[in-house]
Structure formats: C-alpha cells, structure tokens
C-alpha cells in the first residue's frame, strides 16, 4: 500500500514536470501538440468530397456530411492516443543515460506513465477548446453525440485504447536494448495503427474479411468503434465487447512490457549501445 | 562538365560511406525495408478499398491511381536514398555543426542534402519501380519507346521536385531556428502529395502546382505518363519547376551565408 502511495505521489510530481516541459516553448507546443493528427483527415475530406459529388451519393452507408463528422471524430480521438514522440526511452537506452533513473528508489515505469497522463491532460484540453470552437463556428458540420451515454462510452474506449497505444510505444522503445535504432519500427507501427484504427477510412466500409479481423485488434476499438458509437451507428451493447477486447490487450501488453523491460535490463551495461 | 563529374564522384563517395554505415546497423536495414513496405501497402489498401465503392476519384480511375502511387513510392524512395539528411537540418543548424560545409568540397546544397545515402531505400526503390511497371502494364503504349522516354522524363521531374522541396522547406529554419518548421512543412506537403491534386479546389491546386510544387512529386509525373496532360503542358510544368528549384538552391546558399557556428 505504501509503495502504491509512493508511486502515486511520484506520478503527480512527474506529471507536473512533464506538463511544464511540454508547455515551456509556445511555438513548439502549437506545432507539435495542437496540429498533431489533423492534416491527413483534413486532406481526406477533399477525397471524399471528390467521390461524393452527387447530393444523394453514399459510401458504405455514409453520406458526405456523415464522413466529415467521422473524420472530425477520428482525428479528435487519434489526438488522445499516445504516440511515439511522447517517449524518448529508446534514446536514453541507446545513449546509456537511462542508468541514472535506474539508481533512484522509484519504479522507472511511473516516470513513463507520467508522460501518458500529461499527454491525456494536454490533448484533452486541446480537444475541449477545438470542440467548443467547432460547435460555435461550424455547427452544421460538427458531429453531435447520439446520446450522453454514447459519448461517455466512446471516451471510455478511447482512453483504454490510448493506454494500449502507450504500452505498445513503451515496448517498441524497450526494443532499443537489443536493436540499435527503433524509429523505423515506431514509424511502421504508426502506419499500421492508423490504417487498422480506421482513421481515414471507416473500418465498417472495408471488405468484411478485413473488418472482421480488425475487430479483434485494439486500434479498431480505440478509434473507429468509438466514433461509430458516438454517432449512434454502432449498437450500445458493443461497449462491453470493446472493453473486453481492450482489457485483454492491456493484460497481454503489460506482460510483454514487464518481460521485455526485465530482459532488457539484464543486458544493459549502462554505457549505451 | 567538370563540376558535374566532381559532384558525381562525391555522390559515389557518399554511397560508399552509406553502405559501410549500414553494415553496422543490420537490423535497422531490415526494419526500414519492412517499414516502407508497410507504408506502400497501407496506401495501396486505402485506395483499393475506396475503389471498391466508386469508379473514379476526381476523374482518376483505379488503374490511373495505381500509376500515381507508383510515382509517389518511387519519388519517396529517391528521397529516402539520397535526401534523408534534410530531416535533421533544423537540429544541426541550431547546434552549429554545419561548419564542414564551409570547406566546400562541392556545392553546399549538394554536400549537405545528399550526404546520407541509404542502401535499404534502394531495395524499396526496386519494389516501388516494380509496382510502377505493374501499374503501367495496364496503360496502352506506356511501355513502348515513347512511353519509356516519357517515364524517364516524369521520374526526373519527380526527383527534381523532391530535391527542390526538401531544400525549400529547410530555408524556414534559417528564419526561425529550432522551430521544427521544415519538418512540419514536409509532413504537411507529403500528406497533400499522397492524393491526386485534382481532389483539391482550384486555388489550392494552383498553389500546389506553382509556388509549392507538391504536384511535381507524383500527380504531374503520373498525369504526363498517362496522357492526362499534353507533352507541351508537361514541358511548361517541368520548365517552371526546374527554374523554381534553381531559385530555391540560390536562396538556400544566400541564407547559409548568415550561418555562424554559434547560431544556436
């Protein structure tokens, strides 16, 4: 119990420092945090516009305003998902200065977890501002939640999905104990995640064999499913299915994280790779 | 002619060093090949899924978009093979580590931007070329003598546009040190280049064809080979992008004169 309290206290302190660090430089904050994950959905709006020129044209059950709403929501939810830039653990391992954290009487993972909490806090604030502006300036395009429960269900799935993404980032970073450079793996994970999550193309309009496979993966439940729950296109009972899939992924990823970290430390000599 | 041979010798030396460096990072070699393959597959899958619901996107048919993607992949491979160093420009400018460029073993633009040869990207380039040839097999006459000549022209245009844009975006770093603006501009323009320019409204298309010639990366080369634009129109675009590239290089050289080692 006392170690849990100590971890929580450390998490609070580390969170405040992470927050101060990320907001210290305003131009960088705007470039890196505010605009992140906005461009591709924006470009995709033009693609869908070109495909759905006729007023009654539809794409897999979506009309053009429906797809705009989907993309706005997908971009918003993607902002809440933890991303590789949020962790520099691989650099610390590669250059050997992760050692200084290991000599402290704290669990290293709590420091990384503070990055996750900071990410959710910052992006949550950015999203709140964005959504207020969207509702005020573009009310005809901005998506409305099907119900308060639908919005809450969507948010629950996104937060669980974001934790899955954080664990994947951590594991990929820990691979630096074995590999020299992991940025390629990070980038690859990002492409595949984005596609599997249905950030640009709703999973529900993909071929059934592909959509069926993606429904077992956590990215789908982190973006595409929450969007469709929010819009009322997915039955509310899907929430329990989604939570079950995400929790199973979290358990599996936690085990992998623990194993990889322990094995990696076993190889670490504190002098960089 | 002598200067050209000198720079080709420099490029050969960069390639030699790049191959030696890569022999030290074998796993990265493999992961980078796999990463780019994943990037190709995601793009192909996205369009194949969209074309399961429609016959054309902004006038581009499925087989035309496949050609478009071929140029996108090949110009990206060119960038990865030769121009990967530009990604680090902002940081290196801030840290003041560009002094060696002052020694001028060649044109500073060439020496800086072409210094990081990537062997693994050559594998991806071969894959991208395979995809482009597969896509062109569906286009009548594209693989005849005239078609091959147009293909070479289109590839030269795509590679030149990549180089010009890479250099253009880094100029922002001279004005706003450590702003990350060049990488941001690169990410945005690559996102725009991922789709045929015809999906955008007229004004935006004009901007992306003229002042910031993102269309030169894949849309214009594909349009030229597919006959969506006439050779004369292609010539005008090529001449403009060539001239713009020369202007950009001169602008970069002038900006570099203000560089001091302690800039950061």
Coordinates of C-alpha atoms in Angstrom, one line a residue:
Chain A
X1 CA 0.0 0.0 0.0
X2 CA 2.8 2.4 0.9
X3 CA 4.6 1.6 -2.3
X4 CA 1.4 2.4 -4.3
X5 CA 1.0 5.7 -2.5
X6 CA 4.7 6.5 -3.2
X7 CA 4.1 5.7 -6.9
X8 CA 1.1 7.9 -7.0
X9 CA 2.9 10.8 -5.3
X10 CA 5.8 10.4 -7.8
X11 CA 3.3 10.2 -10.7
X12 CA 1.8 13.6 -9.5
X13 CA 5.2 15.2 -9.3
X14 CA 6.4 13.8 -12.6
X15 CA 3.2 14.8 -14.3
X16 CA 3.6 18.4 -13.3
X17 CA 7.2 18.5 -14.6
X18 CA 6.1 16.9 -17.9
X19 CA 3.4 19.4 -18.2
X20 CA 5.7 22.3 -17.6
X21 CA 8.2 20.9 -20.1
X22 CA 5.7 20.5 -22.9
X23 CA 4.2 23.9 -22.5
X24 CA 7.5 25.7 -21.9
X25 CA 8.0 26.6 -25.6
X26 CA 4.9 28.0 -27.1
X27 CA 5.7 27.8 -30.9
X28 CA 6.8 24.2 -30.5
X29 CA 3.7 23.5 -28.5
X30 CA 1.4 24.8 -31.3
X31 CA 3.3 22.9 -34.0
X32 CA 3.7 19.6 -32.2
X33 CA 0.7 19.3 -30.0
X34 CA -2.2 21.4 -31.4
X35 CA -1.8 20.3 -35.1
X36 CA -0.9 16.7 -34.5
X37 CA -3.0 14.2 -36.4
X38 CA -5.1 16.9 -38.1
X39 CA -3.6 17.0 -41.6
X40 CA -4.5 13.6 -43.0
X41 CA -8.2 13.7 -42.0
X42 CA -8.4 17.2 -43.5
X43 CA -7.0 16.0 -46.8
X44 CA -9.3 13.0 -46.7
X45 CA -12.3 15.4 -46.6
X46 CA -11.3 16.6 -50.1
X47 CA -11.0 13.0 -51.3
X48 CA -14.5 12.1 -50.0
X49 CA -15.8 15.3 -51.5
X50 CA -14.5 14.3 -54.9
X51 CA -16.1 10.8 -54.5
X52 CA -19.5 12.0 -53.3
X53 CA -20.3 14.9 -55.7
X54 CA -24.0 13.9 -56.1
X55 CA -26.1 15.1 -53.2
X56 CA -27.6 11.6 -52.5
X57 CA -24.3 9.8 -53.1
X58 CA -23.2 7.4 -50.3
X59 CA -20.2 5.4 -49.3
X60 CA -20.9 2.3 -47.3
X61 CA -23.9 4.0 -45.6
X62 CA -22.2 7.3 -45.1
X63 CA -23.2 10.5 -46.9
X64 CA -20.6 13.3 -47.3
X65 CA -21.6 15.2 -44.1
X66 CA -21.5 11.9 -42.2
X67 CA -18.0 11.2 -43.4
X68 CA -16.9 14.7 -42.4
X69 CA -18.3 14.0 -39.0
X70 CA -16.5 10.7 -38.9
X71 CA -13.1 12.3 -39.9
X72 CA -13.5 15.0 -37.3
X73 CA -14.2 12.5 -34.6
X74 CA -11.4 10.1 -35.8
X75 CA -8.9 13.0 -35.8
X76 CA -10.1 14.1 -32.3
X77 CA -9.8 10.6 -30.9
X78 CA -6.4 10.0 -32.5
X79 CA -5.2 13.1 -30.8
X80 CA -6.0 11.4 -27.5
X81 CA -4.0 8.3 -28.4
X82 CA -0.5 8.2 -27.0
X83 CA 2.2 8.4 -29.7
X84 CA 5.8 7.6 -30.1
X85 CA 7.0 11.2 -29.8
X86 CA 5.8 11.1 -26.3
X87 CA 8.6 8.8 -25.1
X88 CA 12.3 9.1 -25.5
X89 CA 13.2 5.9 -23.7
X90 CA 14.9 4.4 -26.7
X91 CA 17.3 7.4 -26.9
X92 CA 18.0 7.0 -23.2
X93 CA 18.8 3.4 -23.6
X94 CA 20.9 3.9 -26.8
X95 CA 23.0 6.7 -25.2
X96 CA 23.2 5.0 -21.9
X97 CA 21.8 7.7 -19.7
X98 CA 18.7 5.6 -18.7
X99 CA 21.1 4.4 -15.9
X100 CA 20.6 7.5 -13.8
X101 CA 16.9 6.8 -13.5
X102 CA 17.5 3.2 -12.5
X103 CA 19.6 4.2 -9.5
X104 CA 16.7 6.1 -8.0
X105 CA 14.5 4.5 -5.4
X106 CA 11.4 4.7 -7.7
X107 CA 9.9 2.5 -10.3
X108 CA 11.0 3.7 -13.7
X109 CA 7.7 2.9 -15.3
X110 CA 6.0 5.5 -13.1
X111 CA 8.1 8.2 -14.8
X112 CA 7.0 7.0 -18.2
X113 CA 3.4 6.7 -17.0
X114 CA 3.6 10.4 -16.1
X115 CA 4.1 11.1 -19.9
X116 CA 0.9 9.3 -20.6
X117 CA -1.1 11.3 -18.0
X118 CA 0.4 14.5 -19.3
X119 CA -0.5 13.5 -22.9
X120 CA -4.1 12.9 -21.9
X121 CA -4.3 16.1 -20.0
X122 CA -2.8 18.3 -22.7
X123 CA -4.7 16.7 -25.6
X124 CA -7.9 16.6 -23.6
X125 CA -7.6 20.4 -23.0
X126 CA -6.7 21.0 -26.7
X127 CA -9.7 18.9 -27.8
X128 CA -12.1 20.7 -25.4
X129 CA -11.1 24.1 -27.0
X130 CA -11.3 22.6 -30.5
X131 CA -14.7 21.2 -29.9
X132 CA -16.1 24.4 -28.4
X133 CA -14.8 26.3 -31.5
X134 CA -16.1 23.7 -33.8
X135 CA -19.6 23.8 -32.4
X136 CA -19.6 27.6 -32.5
X137 CA -18.1 28.1 -35.9
X138 CA -19.2 25.0 -37.9
X139 CA -22.4 23.8 -36.2
X140 CA -23.7 22.3 -39.5
X141 CA -20.6 20.1 -39.9
X142 CA -19.6 19.3 -36.3
X143 CA -20.8 15.9 -35.1
X144 CA -23.3 15.7 -32.3
X145 CA -23.3 12.7 -29.9
X146 CA -26.1 10.3 -30.3
X147 CA -26.6 10.5 -26.6
X148 CA -24.6 11.4 -23.4
X149 CA -24.2 7.6 -22.8
X150 CA -22.8 7.2 -26.3
X151 CA -20.3 10.0 -25.8
X152 CA -19.2 8.5 -22.5
X153 CA -18.9 5.0 -23.9
X154 CA -16.8 6.4 -26.8
X155 CA -14.5 8.2 -24.4
X156 CA -14.0 5.1 -22.2
X157 CA -12.9 3.1 -25.2
X158 CA -10.6 5.8 -26.5
X159 CA -8.9 6.2 -23.1
X160 CA -8.4 2.4 -22.8
X161 CA -7.1 2.3 -26.4
X162 CA -4.8 5.2 -25.6
X163 CA -3.3 3.2 -22.8
X164 CA -2.8 0.2 -25.2
X165 CA -1.0 2.6 -27.6
X166 CA 1.2 3.8 -24.7
X167 CA 2.1 0.2 -23.8
X168 CA 3.0 -0.5 -27.5
X169 CA 5.2 2.6 -27.5
X170 CA 6.9 1.5 -24.4
X171 CA 7.6 -2.0 -25.7
X172 CA 8.9 -0.7 -29.0
X173 CA 11.2 1.7 -27.1
X174 CA 12.4 -1.1 -24.9
X175 CA 13.5 -3.0 -28.0
X176 CA 16.4 -0.5 -28.1
X177 CA 18.1 -2.8 -25.6
X178 CA 18.5 -5.2 -28.5
X179 CA 18.3 -3.1 -31.6
X180 CA 20.4 -0.1 -32.4
X181 CA 17.6 2.1 -33.8
X182 CA 13.9 1.7 -33.3
X183 CA 12.5 4.7 -35.2
X184 CA 11.6 2.6 -38.2
X185 CA 9.6 0.2 -36.0
X186 CA 7.9 3.2 -34.5
X187 CA 7.0 4.6 -37.8
X188 CA 5.8 1.3 -39.1
X189 CA 3.6 0.8 -36.0
X190 CA 2.2 4.2 -36.6
X191 CA 1.2 3.5 -40.3
X192 CA -0.3 0.1 -39.4
X193 CA -2.1 1.5 -36.4
X194 CA -3.6 4.4 -38.3
X195 CA -4.9 2.0 -41.0
X196 CA -6.2 -0.6 -38.6
X197 CA -7.9 2.1 -36.5
X198 CA -9.8 3.4 -39.4
X199 CA -8.6 6.9 -39.0
X200 CA -9.0 7.8 -42.7
X201 CA -11.3 5.0 -44.0
X202 CA -14.0 3.7 -41.6
X203 CA -13.5 0.0 -40.8
X204 CA -17.2 -0.6 -41.5
X205 CA -16.7 0.2 -45.2
X206 CA -13.7 -2.2 -45.6
X207 CA -14.2 -5.7 -47.0
X208 CA -15.9 -8.0 -44.5
X209 CA -12.9 -10.3 -44.1
X210 CA -10.6 -7.4 -43.3
X211 CA -13.1 -5.6 -41.0
X212 CA -13.8 -8.9 -39.1
X213 CA -10.0 -9.3 -38.5
X214 CA -9.5 -5.7 -37.4
X215 CA -12.4 -6.0 -34.8
X216 CA -10.1 -8.2 -32.8
X217 CA -7.3 -5.6 -32.7
X218 CA -7.2 -2.8 -30.2
X219 CA -6.8 0.1 -32.8
X220 CA -10.3 -0.5 -34.1
X221 CA -11.7 -0.2 -30.6
X222 CA -9.6 2.9 -30.0
X223 CA -10.8 5.0 -32.9
X224 CA -13.3 3.6 -35.4
X225 CA -15.6 1.9 -33.0
X226 CA -15.8 4.8 -30.5
X227 CA -16.6 7.1 -33.5
X228 CA -19.5 4.9 -34.6
X229 CA -20.7 4.5 -31.0
X230 CA -20.6 8.3 -30.6
X231 CA -22.6 8.8 -33.8
X232 CA -25.1 6.0 -32.9
X233 CA -24.1 3.9 -35.8
X234 CA -22.9 1.1 -33.6
X235 CA -25.2 -0.7 -31.1
X236 CA -24.5 0.4 -27.4
X237 CA -24.0 -3.2 -26.5
X238 CA -20.7 -3.1 -28.4
X239 CA -19.2 -1.2 -25.5
X240 CA -18.9 -4.3 -23.3
X241 CA -17.3 -6.2 -26.3
X242 CA -14.9 -3.4 -26.9
X243 CA -13.9 -3.1 -23.2
X244 CA -13.3 -6.8 -23.0
X245 CA -11.1 -6.7 -26.1
X246 CA -9.2 -3.7 -24.9
X247 CA -8.7 -5.2 -21.4
X248 CA -7.4 -8.4 -22.9
X249 CA -4.9 -6.4 -25.0
X250 CA -3.8 -4.4 -21.9
X251 CA -3.1 -7.6 -19.9
X252 CA -1.2 -9.1 -22.8
X253 CA 0.8 -5.9 -23.4
X254 CA 1.6 -5.4 -19.7
X255 CA 3.0 -8.9 -19.6
X256 CA 5.1 -8.2 -22.7
X257 CA 6.2 -4.9 -21.3
X258 CA 7.3 -6.4 -18.0
X259 CA 9.1 -9.2 -19.6
X260 CA 10.9 -7.0 -22.2
X261 CA 11.9 -4.5 -19.6
X262 CA 13.3 -7.2 -17.2
X263 CA 15.2 -9.0 -20.0
X264 CA 16.4 -5.7 -21.4
X265 CA 17.8 -4.6 -18.1
X266 CA 19.6 -7.9 -17.9
X267 CA 21.6 -6.9 -21.0
X268 CA 22.1 -3.3 -20.1
X269 CA 25.6 -2.3 -19.2
X270 CA 24.9 1.4 -18.7
X271 CA 27.3 2.5 -21.4
X272 CA 24.9 3.0 -24.3
X273 CA 24.5 0.6 -27.2
Chain B
X1 CA 31.0 19.2 -67.2
X2 CA 34.0 19.0 -64.8
X3 CA 31.8 20.2 -61.9
X4 CA 29.1 17.6 -62.7
X5 CA 31.7 14.8 -62.7
X6 CA 33.1 16.1 -59.4
X7 CA 29.7 16.0 -57.8
X8 CA 29.0 12.5 -59.2
X9 CA 32.3 11.4 -57.6
X10 CA 31.1 13.0 -54.3
X11 CA 27.8 11.1 -54.6
X12 CA 29.7 7.9 -55.2
X13 CA 31.7 8.5 -52.0
X14 CA 28.5 9.3 -50.0
X15 CA 27.1 6.0 -51.3
X16 CA 30.2 4.1 -50.3
X17 CA 30.1 5.5 -46.8
X18 CA 26.3 4.8 -46.6
X19 CA 26.9 1.2 -47.4
X20 CA 29.7 0.9 -44.8
X21 CA 27.4 2.6 -42.2
X22 CA 24.6 0.3 -43.0
X23 CA 26.7 -2.8 -42.4
X24 CA 26.9 -1.7 -38.8
X25 CA 23.1 -1.5 -38.4
X26 CA 21.8 -4.7 -40.0
X27 CA 18.5 -4.9 -38.1
X28 CA 17.7 -1.3 -39.0
X29 CA 18.3 -2.2 -42.6
X30 CA 15.7 -4.9 -42.4
X31 CA 13.2 -2.9 -40.4
X32 CA 13.5 0.1 -42.7
X33 CA 12.7 -2.1 -45.7
X34 CA 9.7 -3.5 -43.9
X35 CA 8.6 -0.1 -42.7
X36 CA 8.5 1.3 -46.2
X37 CA 6.8 -1.8 -47.5
X38 CA 4.1 -1.3 -44.8
X39 CA 3.8 2.3 -45.9
X40 CA 3.2 1.2 -49.5
X41 CA 0.7 -1.5 -48.5
X42 CA -1.3 1.0 -46.4
X43 CA -1.5 3.4 -49.4
X44 CA -2.4 0.7 -51.8
X45 CA -5.0 -0.8 -49.5
X46 CA -6.6 2.6 -48.8
X47 CA -7.2 3.3 -52.5
X48 CA -8.2 -0.3 -53.3
X49 CA -10.9 -0.1 -50.5
X50 CA -12.1 3.3 -51.8
X51 CA -12.3 2.0 -55.4
X52 CA -14.5 -0.9 -54.2
X53 CA -17.1 1.8 -53.7
X54 CA -16.5 4.1 -56.7
X55 CA -15.3 4.0 -60.3
X56 CA -13.2 7.2 -60.1
X57 CA -11.9 9.8 -57.7
X58 CA -11.7 13.3 -59.1
X59 CA -11.5 11.8 -62.6
X60 CA -8.8 9.3 -61.7
X61 CA -9.6 5.7 -62.4
X62 CA -8.3 2.8 -60.3
X63 CA -5.6 1.9 -62.8
X64 CA -4.5 5.6 -63.0
X65 CA -4.3 5.9 -59.3
X66 CA -2.1 2.8 -59.2
X67 CA 0.3 4.7 -61.6
X68 CA 0.0 7.7 -59.4
X69 CA 1.0 5.6 -56.3
X70 CA 3.9 4.2 -58.3
X71 CA 5.4 7.7 -58.8
X72 CA 4.6 8.5 -55.1
X73 CA 6.5 5.5 -53.9
X74 CA 9.4 6.0 -56.3
X75 CA 9.9 9.6 -55.5
X76 CA 9.7 8.8 -51.8
X77 CA 12.4 6.1 -52.3
X78 CA 14.6 8.7 -54.1
X79 CA 14.1 10.9 -51.0
X80 CA 15.0 8.1 -48.7
X81 CA 18.0 7.1 -50.7
X82 CA 19.6 10.5 -51.0
X83 CA 17.8 13.2 -49.1
X84 CA 17.2 11.7 -45.6
X85 CA 19.7 14.2 -44.0
X86 CA 17.3 17.1 -44.5
X87 CA 15.2 15.7 -41.7
X88 CA 18.0 16.7 -39.3
X89 CA 18.7 20.1 -40.7
X90 CA 16.8 22.1 -38.0
X91 CA 18.7 20.4 -35.2
X92 CA 22.1 20.7 -36.9
X93 CA 21.6 24.3 -37.7
X94 CA 20.7 25.0 -34.1
X95 CA 23.7 23.0 -32.8
X96 CA 26.0 24.8 -35.2
X97 CA 27.5 21.7 -36.7
X98 CA 27.4 22.7 -40.3
X99 CA 30.9 24.1 -40.4
X100 CA 32.2 21.4 -42.7
X101 CA 30.0 22.8 -45.4
X102 CA 32.1 26.0 -45.4
X103 CA 35.1 23.9 -46.7
X104 CA 33.1 23.5 -49.9
X105 CA 34.3 20.2 -51.3
X106 CA 31.3 20.8 -53.6
X107 CA 28.1 22.9 -53.7
X108 CA 26.9 23.3 -50.1
X109 CA 23.4 22.3 -51.1
X110 CA 24.6 19.1 -52.7
X111 CA 27.1 18.2 -50.0
X112 CA 24.6 18.7 -47.2
X113 CA 21.5 17.2 -48.7
X114 CA 23.0 14.2 -50.4
X115 CA 25.4 13.1 -47.7
X116 CA 23.2 10.4 -46.2
X117 CA 23.0 7.6 -48.7
X118 CA 20.5 4.8 -47.7
X119 CA 21.2 1.4 -49.1
X120 CA 17.9 -0.1 -47.7
X121 CA 15.9 2.6 -49.6
X122 CA 17.4 1.1 -52.8
X123 CA 15.5 -2.1 -52.0
X124 CA 12.4 -0.1 -51.5
X125 CA 13.1 1.8 -54.7
X126 CA 13.3 -1.5 -56.6
X127 CA 9.9 -2.5 -55.1
X128 CA 8.4 0.8 -56.0
X129 CA 9.7 0.5 -59.5
X130 CA 8.2 -3.0 -59.7
X131 CA 4.8 -1.6 -58.6
X132 CA 5.0 1.3 -61.1
X133 CA 5.8 -1.1 -64.0
X134 CA 3.0 -3.4 -62.9
X135 CA 0.6 -0.4 -62.9
X136 CA 1.9 0.9 -66.3
X137 CA 1.3 -2.5 -67.9
X138 CA -2.4 -1.6 -67.9
X139 CA -1.8 1.7 -69.7
X140 CA -1.7 1.3 -73.5
X141 CA 1.7 2.3 -75.0
X142 CA 3.2 3.2 -71.7
X143 CA 6.0 0.7 -72.0
X144 CA 6.8 1.4 -75.7
X145 CA 9.8 3.5 -76.7
X146 CA 7.9 6.8 -76.5
X147 CA 6.3 5.7 -73.3
X148 CA 9.7 4.9 -71.7
X149 CA 11.0 8.2 -72.7
X150 CA 8.1 9.9 -71.0
X151 CA 8.6 7.7 -68.0
X152 CA 12.2 8.8 -67.7
X153 CA 11.2 12.5 -68.1
X154 CA 8.4 12.0 -65.4
X155 CA 10.8 10.4 -63.0
X156 CA 13.4 13.2 -63.5
X157 CA 10.6 15.7 -62.8
X158 CA 9.5 13.8 -59.6
X159 CA 13.1 13.6 -58.3
X160 CA 13.9 17.2 -59.0
X161 CA 10.7 18.4 -57.3
X162 CA 11.6 16.3 -54.3
X163 CA 15.0 17.8 -54.1
X164 CA 13.7 21.4 -54.6
X165 CA 11.0 21.0 -51.9
X166 CA 13.4 19.4 -49.4
X167 CA 15.7 22.4 -49.8
X168 CA 12.9 24.9 -49.8
X169 CA 11.4 23.8 -46.5
X170 CA 14.7 24.0 -44.7
X171 CA 15.1 27.7 -45.5
X172 CA 12.4 28.3 -42.9
X173 CA 14.8 27.1 -40.3
X174 CA 17.3 29.9 -41.1
X175 CA 14.5 32.4 -40.2
X176 CA 13.1 30.6 -37.2
X177 CA 15.9 28.5 -35.6
X178 CA 14.7 25.3 -33.8
X179 CA 11.2 25.9 -34.9
X180 CA 10.8 22.4 -36.5
X181 CA 9.1 24.3 -39.3
X182 CA 10.9 22.4 -42.1
X183 CA 9.7 19.0 -40.8
X184 CA 6.2 20.3 -40.3
X185 CA 6.1 21.7 -43.8
X186 CA 7.4 18.5 -45.1
X187 CA 4.8 16.4 -43.3
X188 CA 2.0 18.6 -44.5
X189 CA 3.2 18.6 -48.1
X190 CA 3.7 14.9 -48.1
X191 CA 0.2 14.4 -46.8
X192 CA -1.1 16.6 -49.6
X193 CA 1.1 14.7 -52.2
X194 CA -0.5 11.4 -51.1
X195 CA -3.6 12.1 -53.1
X196 CA -4.0 13.3 -56.7
X197 CA -4.1 17.1 -56.7
X198 CA -7.4 17.0 -58.6
X199 CA -9.3 16.3 -55.4
X200 CA -8.4 19.8 -54.1
X201 CA -10.2 23.1 -55.0
X202 CA -8.8 25.1 -57.9
X203 CA -6.9 27.7 -55.9
X204 CA -5.3 25.1 -53.8
X205 CA -4.4 23.1 -56.8
X206 CA -2.8 26.2 -58.4
X207 CA -0.7 26.8 -55.3
X208 CA 0.4 23.2 -55.1
X209 CA 1.4 23.2 -58.8
X210 CA 3.2 26.5 -58.9
X211 CA 4.8 28.1 -55.8
X212 CA 5.0 24.9 -53.7
X213 CA 5.1 22.4 -56.4
X214 CA 3.9 19.3 -54.4
X215 CA 2.1 18.2 -57.6
X216 CA 5.6 17.6 -59.1
X217 CA 6.2 14.7 -56.8
X218 CA 3.6 12.4 -58.2
X219 CA 0.5 14.0 -59.7
X220 CA 2.2 15.7 -62.6
X221 CA 4.6 12.8 -63.5
X222 CA 1.6 10.4 -63.4
X223 CA -0.5 12.8 -65.5
X224 CA 2.3 13.1 -68.0
X225 CA 2.7 9.4 -68.5
X226 CA -1.0 8.7 -68.5
X227 CA -1.6 11.4 -71.1
X228 CA -3.8 13.4 -68.7
X229 CA -1.7 16.4 -69.7
X230 CA -0.1 17.0 -73.1
X231 CA 3.7 16.8 -73.5
X232 CA 3.6 20.6 -74.1
X233 CA 1.8 21.2 -70.8
X234 CA 4.3 18.8 -69.2
X235 CA 7.2 20.8 -70.7
X236 CA 5.8 24.0 -69.2
X237 CA 5.4 22.5 -65.8
X238 CA 8.9 20.9 -65.9
X239 CA 10.5 24.2 -67.0
X240 CA 8.8 26.1 -64.2
X241 CA 9.7 23.5 -61.5
X242 CA 13.3 23.3 -62.8
X243 CA 13.6 27.1 -62.6
X244 CA 12.0 27.2 -59.2
X245 CA 14.4 24.6 -58.0
X246 CA 17.4 26.7 -59.2
X247 CA 15.9 29.7 -57.4
X248 CA 15.4 27.7 -54.2
X249 CA 19.0 26.5 -54.3
X250 CA 20.3 30.1 -54.7
X251 CA 18.1 31.3 -51.9
X252 CA 19.4 28.5 -49.6
X253 CA 23.0 29.4 -50.5
X254 CA 22.3 33.0 -49.6
X255 CA 20.6 32.1 -46.4
X256 CA 23.6 29.8 -45.5
X257 CA 25.9 32.8 -45.7
X258 CA 24.4 34.1 -42.5
X259 CA 25.1 30.9 -40.7
X260 CA 27.6 31.1 -37.9
X261 CA 28.8 28.1 -35.9
X262 CA 27.3 29.5 -32.7
X263 CA 23.9 30.2 -34.3
X264 CA 22.1 28.0 -31.6

